[in-house]
mmCIF file of C-alpha atoms in Angstrom:
data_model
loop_
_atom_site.group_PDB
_atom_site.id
_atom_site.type_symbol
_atom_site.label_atom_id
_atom_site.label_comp_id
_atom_site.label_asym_id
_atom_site.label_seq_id
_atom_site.Cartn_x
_atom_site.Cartn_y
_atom_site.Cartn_z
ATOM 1 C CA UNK R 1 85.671 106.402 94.304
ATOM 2 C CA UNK R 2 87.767 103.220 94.623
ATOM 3 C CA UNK R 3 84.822 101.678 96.335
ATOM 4 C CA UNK R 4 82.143 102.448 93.956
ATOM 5 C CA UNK R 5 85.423 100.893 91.292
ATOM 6 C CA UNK R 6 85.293 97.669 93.130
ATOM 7 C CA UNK R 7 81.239 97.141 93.497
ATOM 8 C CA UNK R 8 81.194 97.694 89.926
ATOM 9 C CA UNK R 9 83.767 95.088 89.209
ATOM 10 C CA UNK R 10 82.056 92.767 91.483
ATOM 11 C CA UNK R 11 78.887 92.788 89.149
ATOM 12 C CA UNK R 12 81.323 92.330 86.245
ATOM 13 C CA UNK R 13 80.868 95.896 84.553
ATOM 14 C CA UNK R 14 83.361 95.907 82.054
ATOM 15 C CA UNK R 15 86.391 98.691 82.735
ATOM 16 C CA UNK R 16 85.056 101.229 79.933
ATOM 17 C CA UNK R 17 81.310 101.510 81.723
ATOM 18 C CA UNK R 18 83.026 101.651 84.872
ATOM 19 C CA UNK R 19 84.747 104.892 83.547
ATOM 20 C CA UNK R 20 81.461 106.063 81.825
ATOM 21 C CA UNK R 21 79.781 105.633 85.293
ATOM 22 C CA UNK R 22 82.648 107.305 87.081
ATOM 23 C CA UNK R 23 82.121 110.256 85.264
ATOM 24 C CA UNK R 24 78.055 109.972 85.304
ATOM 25 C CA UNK R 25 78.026 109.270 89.492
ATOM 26 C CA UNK R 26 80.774 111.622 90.288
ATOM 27 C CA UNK R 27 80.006 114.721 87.746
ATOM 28 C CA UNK R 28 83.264 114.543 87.022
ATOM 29 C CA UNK R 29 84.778 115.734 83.413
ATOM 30 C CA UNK R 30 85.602 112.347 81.515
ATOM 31 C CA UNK R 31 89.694 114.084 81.731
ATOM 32 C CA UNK R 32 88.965 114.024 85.599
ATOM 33 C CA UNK R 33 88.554 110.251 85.793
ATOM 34 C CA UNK R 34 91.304 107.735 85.052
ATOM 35 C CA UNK R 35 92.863 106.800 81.960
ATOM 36 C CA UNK R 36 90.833 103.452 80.466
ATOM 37 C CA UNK R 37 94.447 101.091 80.760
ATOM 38 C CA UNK R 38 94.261 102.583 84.699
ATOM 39 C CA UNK R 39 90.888 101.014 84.946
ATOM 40 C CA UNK R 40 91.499 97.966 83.296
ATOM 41 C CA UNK R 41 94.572 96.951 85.021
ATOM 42 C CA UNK R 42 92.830 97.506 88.392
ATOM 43 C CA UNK R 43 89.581 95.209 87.062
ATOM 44 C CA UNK R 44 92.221 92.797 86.018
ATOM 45 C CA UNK R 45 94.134 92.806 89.243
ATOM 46 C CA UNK R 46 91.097 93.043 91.966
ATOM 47 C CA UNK R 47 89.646 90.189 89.531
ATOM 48 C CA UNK R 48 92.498 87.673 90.022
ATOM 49 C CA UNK R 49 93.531 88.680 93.212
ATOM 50 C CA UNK R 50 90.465 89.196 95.547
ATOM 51 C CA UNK R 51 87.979 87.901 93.540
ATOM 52 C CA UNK R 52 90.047 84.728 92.549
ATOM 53 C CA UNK R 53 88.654 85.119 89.117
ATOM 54 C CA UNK R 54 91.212 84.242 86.612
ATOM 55 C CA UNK R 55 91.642 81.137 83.697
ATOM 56 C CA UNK R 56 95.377 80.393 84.394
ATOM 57 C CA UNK R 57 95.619 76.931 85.109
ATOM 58 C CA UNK R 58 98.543 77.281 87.580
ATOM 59 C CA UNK R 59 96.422 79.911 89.698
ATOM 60 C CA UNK R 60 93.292 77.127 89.261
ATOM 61 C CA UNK R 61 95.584 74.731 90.564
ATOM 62 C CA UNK R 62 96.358 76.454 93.827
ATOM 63 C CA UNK R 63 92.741 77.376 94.367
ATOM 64 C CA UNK R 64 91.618 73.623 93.502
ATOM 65 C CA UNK R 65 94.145 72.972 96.450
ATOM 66 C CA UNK R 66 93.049 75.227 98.740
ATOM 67 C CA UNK R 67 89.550 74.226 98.707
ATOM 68 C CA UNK R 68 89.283 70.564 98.358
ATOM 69 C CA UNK R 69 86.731 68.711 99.456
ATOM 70 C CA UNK R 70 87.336 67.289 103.363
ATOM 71 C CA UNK R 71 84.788 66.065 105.930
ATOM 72 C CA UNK R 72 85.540 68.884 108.418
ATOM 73 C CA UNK R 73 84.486 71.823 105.812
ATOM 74 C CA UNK R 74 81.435 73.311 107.498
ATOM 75 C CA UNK R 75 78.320 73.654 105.335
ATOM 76 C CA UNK R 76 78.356 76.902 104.084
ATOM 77 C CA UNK R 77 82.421 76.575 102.345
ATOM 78 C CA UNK R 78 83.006 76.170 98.765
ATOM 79 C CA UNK R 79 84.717 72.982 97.731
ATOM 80 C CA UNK R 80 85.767 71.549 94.706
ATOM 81 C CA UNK R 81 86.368 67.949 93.621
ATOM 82 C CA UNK R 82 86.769 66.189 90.564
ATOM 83 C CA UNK R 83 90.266 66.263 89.834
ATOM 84 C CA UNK R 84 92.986 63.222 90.327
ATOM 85 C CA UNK R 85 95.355 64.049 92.824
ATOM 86 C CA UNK R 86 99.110 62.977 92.857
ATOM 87 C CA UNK R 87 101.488 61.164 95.175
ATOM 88 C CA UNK R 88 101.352 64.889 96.949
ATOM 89 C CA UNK R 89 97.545 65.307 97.358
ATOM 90 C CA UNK R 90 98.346 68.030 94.222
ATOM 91 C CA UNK R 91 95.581 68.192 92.137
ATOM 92 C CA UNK R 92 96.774 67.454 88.372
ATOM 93 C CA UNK R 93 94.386 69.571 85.993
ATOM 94 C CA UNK R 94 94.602 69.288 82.407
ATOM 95 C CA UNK R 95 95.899 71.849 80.040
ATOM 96 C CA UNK R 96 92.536 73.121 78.530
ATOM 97 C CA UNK R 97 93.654 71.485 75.320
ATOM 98 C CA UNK R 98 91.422 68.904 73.587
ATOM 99 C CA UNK R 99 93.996 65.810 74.543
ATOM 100 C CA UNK R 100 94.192 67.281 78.081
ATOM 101 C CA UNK R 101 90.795 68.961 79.228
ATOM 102 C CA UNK R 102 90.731 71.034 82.446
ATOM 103 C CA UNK R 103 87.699 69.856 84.107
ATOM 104 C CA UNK R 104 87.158 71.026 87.887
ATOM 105 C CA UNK R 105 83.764 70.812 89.977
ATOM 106 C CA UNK R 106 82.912 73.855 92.007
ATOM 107 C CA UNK R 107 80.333 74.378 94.295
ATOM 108 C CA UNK R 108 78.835 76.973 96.455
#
């Protein structure tokens, strides 16, 4: 069941169709399946931390870092560029806020 949880996720079915299809797949009585919160804290959590899907500019950060752009990537990695960088090679985002935008290139 947790596998048929996660495909869903990955073709961003929201947490209460998930449950719906659950119950639909499975035959299972809707009291059966999960609770809804159950659901939607494992979306949220397979999201952010598998998926690296997430809008918290501290966890954008450390994926910015992780994945710059470098002349021995192979062809086929993800990079992203576009960001300054500081003394450290950090890369300094902006806040989101209309005085400091958060603006990061991504590629596949």
């Amino acid at each position: 069941m947790m596998a048929a949880i996660r495909e869903l996720v990955e073709k961003d079915v929201k947490p209460a169709h998930i449950r719906n299809e659950l119950v639909d797949s499975f035959m299972l009585s809707i009291d059966a399946v999960r609770a809804l919160k159950q659901i939607q804290n494992f979306v949220y959590n397979y999201r952010r931390s598998t998926m690296k899907n997430t809008d918290v500019v501290e966890d954008m950060e450390e994926i910015a870092a992780g994945s710059q752009l470098s002349d021995d990537l192979p062809d086929t990695t993800p990079f992203t560029f576009g960001y300054p960088l500081d003394e450290d090679g950090v890369p300094e985002l902006g806040d989101g806020s209309d005085d400091d935008p958060l603006v990061i290139g991504i590629t596949t």
